[in-house]
Coordinates of C-alpha atoms and ligand atoms in Angstrom, one line a residue:
X218 CA 80.0 78.9 119.4
X219 CA 83.2 78.5 117.6
X220 CA 85.5 81.4 118.5
X221 CA 87.3 82.7 115.6
X222 CA 89.4 85.1 117.8
X223 CA 92.0 82.6 118.6
X224 CA 94.4 80.9 116.4
X225 CA 95.5 77.8 118.4
X226 CA 92.4 76.0 119.8
X227 CA 91.9 72.7 121.4
X228 CA 88.5 71.0 120.9
X229 CA 87.2 69.0 123.8
X230 CA 84.4 66.6 122.7
X231 CA 82.3 65.7 125.6
X232 CA 81.0 62.2 126.0
X233 CA 79.1 62.9 129.3
X234 CA 81.7 62.9 132.0
X235 CA 81.3 64.8 135.1
X236 CA 85.1 66.0 134.7
X237 CA 84.7 67.4 131.1
X238 CA 84.7 71.1 132.4
X239 CA 87.7 70.2 134.5
X240 CA 89.6 69.2 131.4
X241 CA 88.9 72.6 129.9
X242 CA 89.9 74.4 133.0
X243 CA 93.2 72.6 133.1
X244 CA 93.8 73.2 129.4
X245 CA 93.2 76.9 130.0
X246 CA 95.4 77.0 133.1
X247 CA 98.1 75.8 130.7
X248 CA 97.3 79.0 128.7
X249 CA 95.8 77.2 125.8
X250 CA 92.4 78.2 124.4
X251 CA 89.8 75.4 124.3
X252 CA 86.1 74.8 123.9
X253 CA 83.8 72.1 125.0
X254 CA 81.3 70.7 122.4
X255 CA 79.1 67.7 122.2
X256 CA 80.7 64.3 121.1
X257 CA 78.6 64.2 117.9
X258 CA 79.9 67.6 116.5
X259 CA 79.2 67.4 112.6
X260 CA 82.2 66.9 110.2
X261 CA 81.7 70.4 108.9
X262 CA 81.8 72.0 112.4
X263 CA 84.9 70.0 113.2
X264 CA 86.7 71.4 110.1
X265 CA 85.7 74.8 110.7
X266 CA 86.7 74.7 114.3
X267 CA 90.2 73.8 113.0
X268 CA 91.7 72.6 116.3
X269 CA 95.4 72.1 117.0
X270 CA 94.3 68.9 118.9
X271 CA 91.2 67.1 120.2
X272 CA 90.4 65.8 123.6
X273 CA 87.9 63.1 124.0
X274 CA 86.4 63.2 127.6
X275 CA 85.5 60.3 129.6
X276 CA 81.7 59.3 130.0
X277 CA 79.5 56.9 131.8
X278 CA 78.7 54.7 128.7
X279 CA 80.3 51.5 127.4
X280 CA 81.2 51.3 123.8
X281 CA 78.9 48.2 123.5
X282 CA 75.8 50.2 124.8
X283 CA 73.1 50.4 122.2
X284 CA 73.1 54.1 122.2
X285 CA 76.9 54.5 123.0
X286 CA 78.1 58.0 122.0
X287 CA 80.2 57.8 119.1
X288 CA 82.0 60.8 117.4
X289 CA 81.7 61.6 113.8
X290 CA 84.3 59.5 111.9
X291 CA 85.7 62.6 110.3
X292 CA 87.5 63.6 113.4
X293 CA 90.1 60.9 112.6
X294 CA 90.6 62.6 109.2
X295 CA 91.4 66.0 110.7
X296 CA 95.0 64.7 111.1
X297 CA 95.4 66.4 114.4
X298 CA 96.7 64.8 117.6
X299 CA 93.8 63.2 119.7
X300 CA 93.9 62.4 123.3
X301 CA 91.2 59.9 124.6
X302 CA 90.5 59.9 128.4
X303 CA 88.9 56.8 129.8
X304 CA 85.7 56.4 127.7
X305 CA 87.4 58.5 125.2
X306 CA 90.3 56.1 125.0
X307 CA 87.7 53.1 124.7
X308 CA 86.0 54.9 121.9
X309 CA 89.2 55.4 119.9
X310 CA 90.0 51.8 120.5
X311 CA 86.8 50.6 119.3
X312 CA 86.8 52.9 116.3
X313 CA 90.3 51.7 115.2
X314 CA 89.7 48.1 115.4
X315 CA 91.0 47.3 119.0
X316 CA 88.9 45.4 121.7
X317 CA 87.3 46.8 124.7
X318 CA 86.2 44.5 127.4
X319 CA 84.7 44.6 130.8
X320 CA 87.4 44.8 133.4
X321 CA 87.8 41.9 135.9
X322 CA 86.4 44.4 138.6
X323 CA 85.2 48.0 138.2
X324 CA 88.1 50.1 139.2
X325 CA 87.3 53.3 141.0
X326 CA 89.8 55.5 143.0
X327 CA 93.5 55.8 143.3
X328 CA 95.7 53.3 141.3
X329 CA 99.3 53.0 140.8
X330 CA 100.6 52.8 137.2
X331 CA 104.0 51.8 135.9
X332 CA 105.3 54.0 133.2
X333 CA 106.9 52.0 130.5
X334 CA 107.6 55.0 127.9
X335 CA 108.3 58.4 128.9
X336 CA 109.1 59.8 125.5
X337 CA 106.2 62.3 125.1
X338 CA 102.8 62.0 126.7
X339 CA 104.3 60.6 130.0
X340 CA 107.4 62.7 129.7
X341 CA 108.9 63.5 133.3
X342 CA 106.4 61.0 135.1
X343 CA 108.5 57.9 135.4
X344 CA 109.2 56.8 138.9
X345 CA 110.4 53.5 140.1
X346 CA 107.8 53.1 142.9
X347 CA 105.0 53.9 140.2
X348 CA 102.7 56.9 139.6
X349 CA 99.5 57.6 141.3
X350 CA 96.4 58.2 139.1
X351 CA 92.7 58.4 139.5
X352 CA 90.8 55.7 137.8
X353 CA 87.0 55.4 137.3
X354 CA 85.9 52.8 134.7
X355 CA 84.2 49.6 134.1
X356 CA 85.5 48.5 130.8
X357 CA 89.2 48.4 129.8
X358 CA 91.5 47.9 126.6
X359 CA 91.8 44.2 126.0
X360 CA 93.6 44.5 122.6
X361 CA 95.0 47.8 121.4
X362 CA 94.1 48.8 117.7
X363 CA 96.9 48.1 115.1
X364 CA 99.8 50.5 115.2
X365 CA 99.4 51.3 119.1
X366 CA 101.9 50.5 121.8
X367 CA 101.7 50.5 125.6
X368 CA 103.0 53.6 127.5
X369 CA 102.0 52.6 131.0
X370 CA 100.1 49.7 132.6
X371 CA 98.5 48.9 136.0
X372 CA 97.6 45.6 137.7
X373 CA 93.9 46.1 136.6
X374 CA 94.5 47.9 133.4
X375 CA 97.5 46.5 131.5
X376 CA 97.0 49.2 128.9
X377 CA 96.6 52.3 131.2
X378 CA 98.1 54.5 128.5
X379 CA 98.7 53.9 124.8
X380 CA 99.8 55.7 121.6
X381 CA 100.1 55.4 118.0
X382 CA 102.9 58.1 117.3
X383 CA 102.5 57.9 113.5
X384 CA 99.0 59.1 113.6
X385 CA 99.5 61.1 116.9
X386 CA 96.8 59.2 118.6
X387 CA 96.9 58.9 122.5
X388 CA 94.8 57.4 125.2
X389 CA 94.8 57.1 128.9
X390 CA 92.6 54.9 131.0
X391 CA 92.8 57.3 134.0
X392 CA 91.8 60.8 134.5
X393 CA 94.7 63.3 134.2
X394 CA 92.3 66.2 134.9
X395 CA 91.4 65.5 138.5
X396 CA 93.7 66.5 141.4
X397 CA 93.9 63.0 142.5
X398 CA 96.2 62.4 139.6
X399 CA 99.2 64.5 140.8
X400 CA 101.1 64.5 137.5
X401 CA 97.9 65.1 135.5
X402 CA 98.5 68.7 134.6
X403 CA 101.9 67.5 133.4
X404 CA 100.3 64.8 131.1
X405 CA 97.9 67.4 129.7
X406 CA 100.7 70.0 129.1
X407 CA 102.8 67.2 127.3
X408 CA 99.9 66.6 125.0
X409 CA 99.4 70.3 124.5
X410 CA 102.9 71.4 124.0
X411 CA 105.1 68.3 123.1
X412 CA 102.3 66.6 120.9
X413 CA 100.0 69.5 119.6
X414 CA 102.9 71.9 119.5
X415 CA 100.6 74.7 121.0
X416 CA 102.1 77.7 122.6
X417 CA 100.9 79.1 126.0
X418 CA 99.5 82.3 124.7
X419 CA 95.9 82.3 126.2
X420 CA 96.0 84.8 129.1
X421 CA 93.6 87.5 130.3
X422 CA 95.8 90.3 129.0
X423 CA 95.4 89.0 125.5
X424 CA 91.7 88.2 126.1
X425 CA 91.1 91.9 127.2
X426 CA 93.2 93.3 124.2
X427 CA 91.2 91.2 121.7
X428 CA 87.7 91.5 123.4
X429 CA 88.2 95.4 123.6
X430 CA 88.9 95.5 120.0
X431 CA 86.1 93.1 119.1
X432 CA 83.6 95.1 121.1
X433 CA 84.6 98.3 119.4
X434 CA 84.2 96.8 116.0
X435 CA 80.8 95.0 116.8
X436 CA 79.1 97.7 118.7
X437 CA 80.2 100.4 116.4
X438 CA 78.7 103.8 117.2
X439 CA 75.6 102.3 119.0
X440 CA 74.7 102.5 122.6
X441 CA 74.8 99.6 125.2
X442 CA 72.8 99.4 128.4
X443 CA 74.2 97.3 131.2
X444 CA 72.7 96.2 134.5
X445 CA 75.2 96.4 137.3
X446 CA 74.6 94.4 140.5
X447 CA 78.0 94.9 142.1
X448 CA 78.7 91.2 141.7
X449 CA 81.9 89.9 139.9
X450 CA 80.2 89.1 136.6
X451 CA 78.3 92.3 135.9
X452 CA 81.1 94.4 137.3
X453 CA 83.6 92.9 135.0
X454 CA 81.3 93.1 132.0
X455 CA 80.7 96.7 132.8
X456 CA 84.3 97.8 133.2
X457 CA 85.4 95.9 130.0
X458 CA 82.7 97.5 128.0
X459 CA 83.5 100.9 129.4
X460 CA 87.2 100.4 128.3
X461 CA 85.9 99.6 124.8
X462 CA 83.2 102.1 124.2
X463 CA 83.5 104.7 127.0
X464 CA 80.4 107.0 127.4
X465 CA 78.5 104.9 124.9
X466 CA 77.8 102.5 127.8
X467 CA 75.3 103.4 130.4
X468 CA 74.8 101.2 133.5
X469 CA 71.7 100.9 135.7
X470 CA 72.0 99.8 139.2
X471 CA 68.6 99.0 141.0
X472 CA 68.5 99.2 144.8
X473 CA 65.7 96.7 145.5
X474 CA 65.7 97.3 149.2
X475 CA 67.2 93.9 150.1
X476 CA 70.8 94.6 149.5
X477 CA 73.5 94.5 152.2
X478 CA 74.3 97.5 154.2
X479 CA 76.1 100.1 152.3
X480 CA 76.1 98.4 149.1
X481 CA 74.6 101.0 146.8
X482 CA 77.0 103.6 148.1
X483 CA 79.9 101.3 147.3
X484 CA 78.8 100.6 143.9
X485 CA 78.2 104.3 143.0
X486 CA 81.6 105.3 144.5
X487 CA 83.6 102.6 142.7
X488 CA 82.0 102.6 139.2
X489 CA 81.0 106.3 138.8
X490 CA 83.6 107.7 141.0
X491 CA 86.8 105.7 140.3
X492 CA 85.9 104.4 136.8
X493 CA 83.8 107.3 135.5
X494 CA 81.1 105.0 134.2
X495 CA 77.8 106.6 133.4
X496 CA 76.0 104.8 136.1
X497 CA 72.3 105.4 137.1
X498 CA 71.1 104.4 140.5
X499 CA 67.4 103.7 140.8
X500 CA 66.5 103.5 144.5
X501 CA 63.4 101.4 144.3
X502 CA 63.7 100.0 147.9
X503 CA 60.4 101.2 149.0
X504 CA 58.6 100.1 145.9
X505 CA 60.1 96.5 146.3
X506 CA 59.4 96.3 150.0
X507 CA 55.8 97.4 149.6
X508 CA 55.4 94.5 147.1
X509 CA 57.1 92.1 149.6
X510 CA 54.7 93.0 152.3
X511 CA 53.0 90.0 153.9
X512 CA 54.8 87.6 151.4
X513 CA 56.4 84.5 153.1
X514 CA 56.5 82.0 150.2
X515 CA 60.2 81.9 148.9
X516 CA 59.3 81.4 145.3
X517 CA 56.8 84.2 145.5
X518 CA 59.4 86.4 147.0
X519 CA 61.7 85.5 144.0
X520 CA 59.0 86.1 141.4
X521 CA 58.1 89.2 142.8
X522 CA 61.7 90.6 142.9
X523 CA 62.3 89.3 139.4
X524 CA 59.2 90.9 137.9
X525 CA 59.8 94.3 139.7
X526 CA 63.4 94.4 138.6
X527 CA 62.4 94.1 134.9
X528 CA 59.7 96.8 135.2
X529 CA 62.1 99.2 137.1
X530 CA 65.0 98.5 134.8
X531 CA 63.1 98.8 131.6
X532 CA 61.6 102.2 132.7
X533 CA 65.0 103.5 133.6
X534 CA 66.5 102.1 130.2
X535 CA 63.7 103.9 128.4
X536 CA 64.5 107.2 130.1
X537 CA 68.1 106.9 129.2
X538 CA 67.2 106.9 125.4
X539 CA 67.7 104.7 122.4
X540 CA 70.2 101.7 122.9
X541 CA 70.8 98.8 120.5
X542 CA 72.4 96.4 122.9
X543 CA 72.0 94.9 126.4
X544 CA 75.2 93.7 128.1
X545 CA 75.1 90.6 130.2
X546 CA 77.6 88.7 132.3
X547 CA 77.0 85.3 130.9
X548 CA 79.8 82.9 131.6
X549 CA 81.0 79.8 129.8
X550 CA 79.5 77.1 132.0
X551 CA 76.0 78.7 131.1
X552 CA 76.5 78.3 127.4
X553 CA 78.2 74.9 127.0
X554 CA 75.7 72.9 125.2
X555 CA 76.6 69.4 126.1
X556 CA 75.4 66.2 127.4
X557 CA 77.0 66.4 130.8
X558 CA 75.3 69.7 131.5
X559 CA 71.7 68.5 131.1
X560 CA 70.0 66.8 133.9
X561 CA 69.5 68.1 137.4
X562 CA 72.1 70.9 137.3
X563 CA 70.1 72.6 134.4
X564 CA 66.9 72.6 136.4
X565 CA 68.7 74.2 139.4
X566 CA 70.1 77.0 137.2
X567 CA 66.7 77.9 135.6
X568 CA 65.1 78.0 139.0
X569 CA 67.5 80.8 140.0
X570 CA 67.3 82.7 136.7
X571 CA 65.5 85.9 137.6
X572 CA 65.9 86.3 133.8
X573 CA 63.3 87.7 131.2
X574 CA 65.2 91.0 130.6
X575 CA 66.5 90.4 127.1
X576 CA 63.2 89.1 125.9
X577 CA 61.1 92.0 127.1
X578 CA 63.6 94.7 126.0
X579 CA 64.1 93.4 122.4
X580 CA 67.6 94.4 122.5
X581 CA 70.6 92.6 121.0
X582 CA 72.7 90.9 123.6
X583 CA 76.5 91.6 124.2
X584 CA 78.1 89.0 126.3
X585 CA 81.8 89.6 126.4
X586 CA 82.5 87.0 129.1
X587 CA 80.7 84.1 127.4
X588 CA 83.8 82.3 126.7
X589 CA 85.3 82.5 130.3
X590 CA 85.2 80.4 133.4
X591 CA 84.7 82.3 136.7
X592 CA 88.2 82.2 137.7
X593 CA 89.3 83.7 134.4
X594 CA 86.6 86.4 134.8
X595 CA 88.2 87.2 138.2
X596 CA 91.6 87.5 136.5
X597 CA 90.1 89.8 133.9
X598 CA 88.8 91.9 136.7
X599 CA 92.2 92.2 138.3
X600 CA 93.6 93.1 134.7
X601 CA 91.1 95.8 134.5
X602 CA 92.1 97.3 137.9
X603 CA 88.9 96.3 139.9
X604 CA 89.7 96.0 143.7
X605 CA 90.5 92.5 145.0
X606 CA 87.5 92.6 147.5
X607 CA 85.2 92.8 144.5
X608 CA 86.8 90.5 142.2
X609 CA 86.9 87.8 145.0
X610 CA 83.3 88.3 146.2
X611 CA 81.2 85.5 147.2
X612 CA 78.1 84.9 145.1
X613 CA 75.0 86.8 146.3
X614 CA 71.5 85.8 145.2
X615 CA 69.5 88.1 142.9
X616 CA 66.6 88.2 145.4
X617 CA 69.2 89.3 148.0
X618 CA 68.5 89.2 151.8
X619 CA 64.8 88.5 150.9
X620 CA 65.7 84.8 150.7
X621 CA 67.7 85.1 153.8
X622 CA 64.9 86.4 155.9
X623 CA 62.6 83.4 156.6
X624 CA 59.1 84.7 156.7
X625 CA 58.0 88.3 156.0
X626 CA 60.6 90.9 154.9
X627 CA 60.0 94.0 156.9
X628 CA 62.2 97.0 157.6
X629 CA 62.9 95.9 161.1
X630 CA 63.9 92.4 160.3
X631 CA 66.2 93.7 157.3
X632 CA 67.9 95.9 159.9
X633 CA 68.6 92.9 162.1
X634 CA 69.9 90.7 159.4
X635 CA 71.9 93.5 157.8
X636 CA 73.7 94.1 161.2
X637 CA 74.4 90.5 161.6
X638 CA 75.6 90.2 158.0
X639 CA 78.2 93.0 158.5
X640 CA 79.6 91.2 161.7
X641 CA 79.9 87.7 159.9
X642 CA 81.7 89.1 157.0
X643 CA 84.1 91.1 159.2
X644 CA 85.0 88.1 161.2
X645 CA 85.3 85.8 158.4
X646 CA 87.7 88.4 156.8
X647 CA 89.6 89.0 159.8
X648 CA 90.3 85.2 160.1
X649 CA 91.6 85.1 156.6
X650 CA 88.7 82.7 155.7
X651 CA 86.8 84.9 153.1
X652 CA 88.7 83.7 150.3
X653 CA 89.0 80.0 151.5
X654 CA 85.1 79.5 151.7
X655 CA 82.6 79.6 149.1
X656 CA 79.9 81.6 150.8
X657 CA 79.5 83.0 154.4
X658 CA 76.4 84.7 155.6
X659 CA 73.5 85.1 158.2
X660 CA 70.1 84.0 158.0
X661 CA 67.3 85.4 160.1
X662 CA 64.9 82.7 161.4
X663 CA 61.2 83.1 162.0
X664 CA 61.3 81.9 165.5
X665 CA 62.0 83.5 168.9
X666 CA 63.7 81.9 171.7
X667 CA 64.1 82.5 175.3
X668 CA 67.3 84.0 176.8
X669 CA 68.7 85.9 179.7
X670 CA 70.3 89.2 179.7
X671 CA 71.4 90.8 182.8
X672 CA 68.7 89.9 185.4
X673 CA 66.0 89.9 182.7
X674 CA 64.5 87.1 180.4
X675 CA 64.5 87.9 176.8
X676 CA 62.3 86.5 174.0
X677 CA 64.1 87.3 170.7
X678 CA 65.2 86.2 167.2
X679 CA 67.7 83.5 166.2
X680 CA 70.4 84.0 163.6
X681 CA 71.7 81.1 161.7
X682 CA 75.2 81.2 160.5
X683 CA 75.9 79.5 157.0
X684 CA 79.4 79.0 155.8
X685 CA 80.0 76.5 152.9
X686 CA 82.9 75.1 151.0
X687 CA 82.1 74.3 147.3
X688 CA 83.6 74.3 143.8
X689 CA 80.6 75.4 141.8
X690 CA 77.5 75.6 144.1
X691 CA 76.1 72.4 142.8
X692 CA 77.3 70.5 145.8
X693 CA 78.5 72.1 149.0
X694 CA 79.7 71.1 152.4
X695 CA 79.4 73.1 155.6
X696 CA 82.7 74.6 156.4
X697 CA 84.6 73.4 159.4
X698 CA 85.7 76.9 160.5
X699 CA 87.5 77.2 163.7
X700 CA 85.4 77.3 167.0
X701 CA 86.9 80.6 168.0
X702 CA 85.8 82.2 164.9
X703 CA 82.3 80.9 165.5
X704 CA 82.5 82.1 169.0
X705 CA 83.6 85.6 168.1
X706 CA 80.8 85.8 165.6
X707 CA 78.3 84.5 168.1
X708 CA 79.4 86.9 170.8
X709 CA 79.4 90.0 168.7
X710 CA 76.0 89.3 167.0
X711 CA 74.2 88.6 170.2
X712 CA 75.9 91.5 172.3
X713 CA 75.5 94.1 169.6
X714 CA 72.5 93.3 167.1
X715 CA 69.4 94.3 169.0
X716 CA 66.7 91.8 168.8
X717 CA 68.9 88.7 168.6
X718 CA 69.6 86.4 171.6
X719 CA 70.8 83.2 169.9
X720 CA 73.3 82.1 167.0
X721 CA 73.2 78.6 165.5
X722 CA 75.6 77.2 163.0
X723 CA 74.3 75.2 160.1
X724 CA 75.9 71.9 159.5
X725 CA 74.0 70.7 156.5
X726 CA 75.7 69.7 153.3
X727 CA 74.1 70.1 149.8
X728 CA 72.5 67.7 148.7
X729 CA 70.1 67.2 150.5
X730 CA 70.1 70.7 151.9
X731 CA 70.7 73.8 149.8
X732 CA 73.1 76.6 150.2
X733 CA 70.5 79.3 150.9
X734 CA 67.5 78.5 153.3
X735 CA 64.9 79.7 151.0
Ligands
LIG926 P1 71.2 76.9 146.5 O1 70.6 77.6 147.7 O2 70.3 76.6 145.5 O3 72.1 78.0 145.8 O4 72.2 75.7 147.0 C1 73.2 77.7 144.8 C2 73.8 79.0 144.6 O5 73.0 80.0 143.9 C3 72.7 81.0 144.7 N1 71.2 81.3 144.7 C4 70.7 82.2 143.8 N2 71.2 83.2 143.0 N3 69.1 84.0 142.4 C5 70.4 84.0 142.2 O6 70.7 84.8 141.5 C6 68.4 83.1 143.3 O7 67.2 83.1 143.4 C7 69.3 82.3 143.9 N4 69.0 81.3 145.0 C8 70.3 80.8 145.5 C9 73.1 80.7 146.1 O8 73.6 81.9 146.9 C10 74.3 79.8 145.8 O9 75.5 80.6 145.5

């Protein structure tokens, strides 16, 4: 994907660093549009992208590895500024006749550099006591290519930053994109504004304006169908499309019987009531619950819900008449085709994909958010007037409460979990933790434990409380929320949710555990 919409674009070539997405997010935070592409983007694609500047990411390789990733040589002929980060700097050095060698010791973690030249890339960073940066490398620059000079050095990396100003080529051995490099954003902004001469024009107001126009042009007089789940991505997709094409958008909301309490009413009220969207609710809860009867295997539950969703959705879409497009809330991290996004994370994603809808329905896809990161989608939501509670919503799995009820999903067990879930979310919000944690929810366990209530012994269900901190759900840590919040949740759940006499707190991190229990 090479967006033609934006005049000023930065190209990030990915050499496999775990931080590549972070570079892109930092550049976007500086209000400059950028895209990530594989390191070996062809010469034609490089020219047609027409970037204002290029950033080479880091990567796990050494330039001397047999299959070391090397960019197409024509990237140097583009004549635009290049910033090489870590491995990216080494590739630049290697390509231009410098020498890269193994460092005396592998450097990983915080380091202090001395800034020797503050005139452009490191402008505003010089401090007598040195500047903290985050290093993570095995190789280092032993001899800079001809024409380069040192901008900063450290004990382990005498060339911690370098430049050839005549060709506007720059390199840093450390990672400016991570939070552990406190001046990192400044360095990236120096590159974008002082060196590439970009202007900070990428913002969500301009995104909405351009996208609405583009959607009107591309959809024309045709009709679009959109599945609305009430989650952030599909909600923003729907409202954006509605702004562009009004009543030619029809949305379908499927109540699959495993939603949280009050959810379908809220969705109807907001999207149909307040936004005036043509929204069709299908209450298929009984149908789904009958299919889930007796099923305890987590993957089986997922499959049933995925399959039934497609059937119900397709039927409703057919009733609504001819449409040419299907709208989906696909985000940028799902479409980046690059080395660092293969591997285990790809498998995790496909496992969650209920998917299949576009293939079955033979409709053309409209994906207006495919250039955006999640935090940008939230900003678009705000821009479009969606309520903050919706825009900041935690992720909720497609198979809903079915994967939070361990064992069989029955109406009674759903009732217990829904009641507990309401309490958890209320208390988390009251304690001002909702926007600080990644997800907070209750899980109903398939065991009973003994308790006492009044003079009587009880033998009832256990609810597990799961609250996690995370950046992207790929890794997560259990959240150290205050004891008094845990106490209030536990007291309220045990005292008011009939059928529960014990609450436990999940203190597992991911990996090796997962966020959900099933
Ligand atoms: P896990 O449990 O794998 O979850 O650590 C990672 C993130 O994905 C969500 N999740 C799902 N989302 N369908 C979805 O749409 C699913 O089947 C599914 N399972 C887990 C989970 O809530 C977390 O945000």
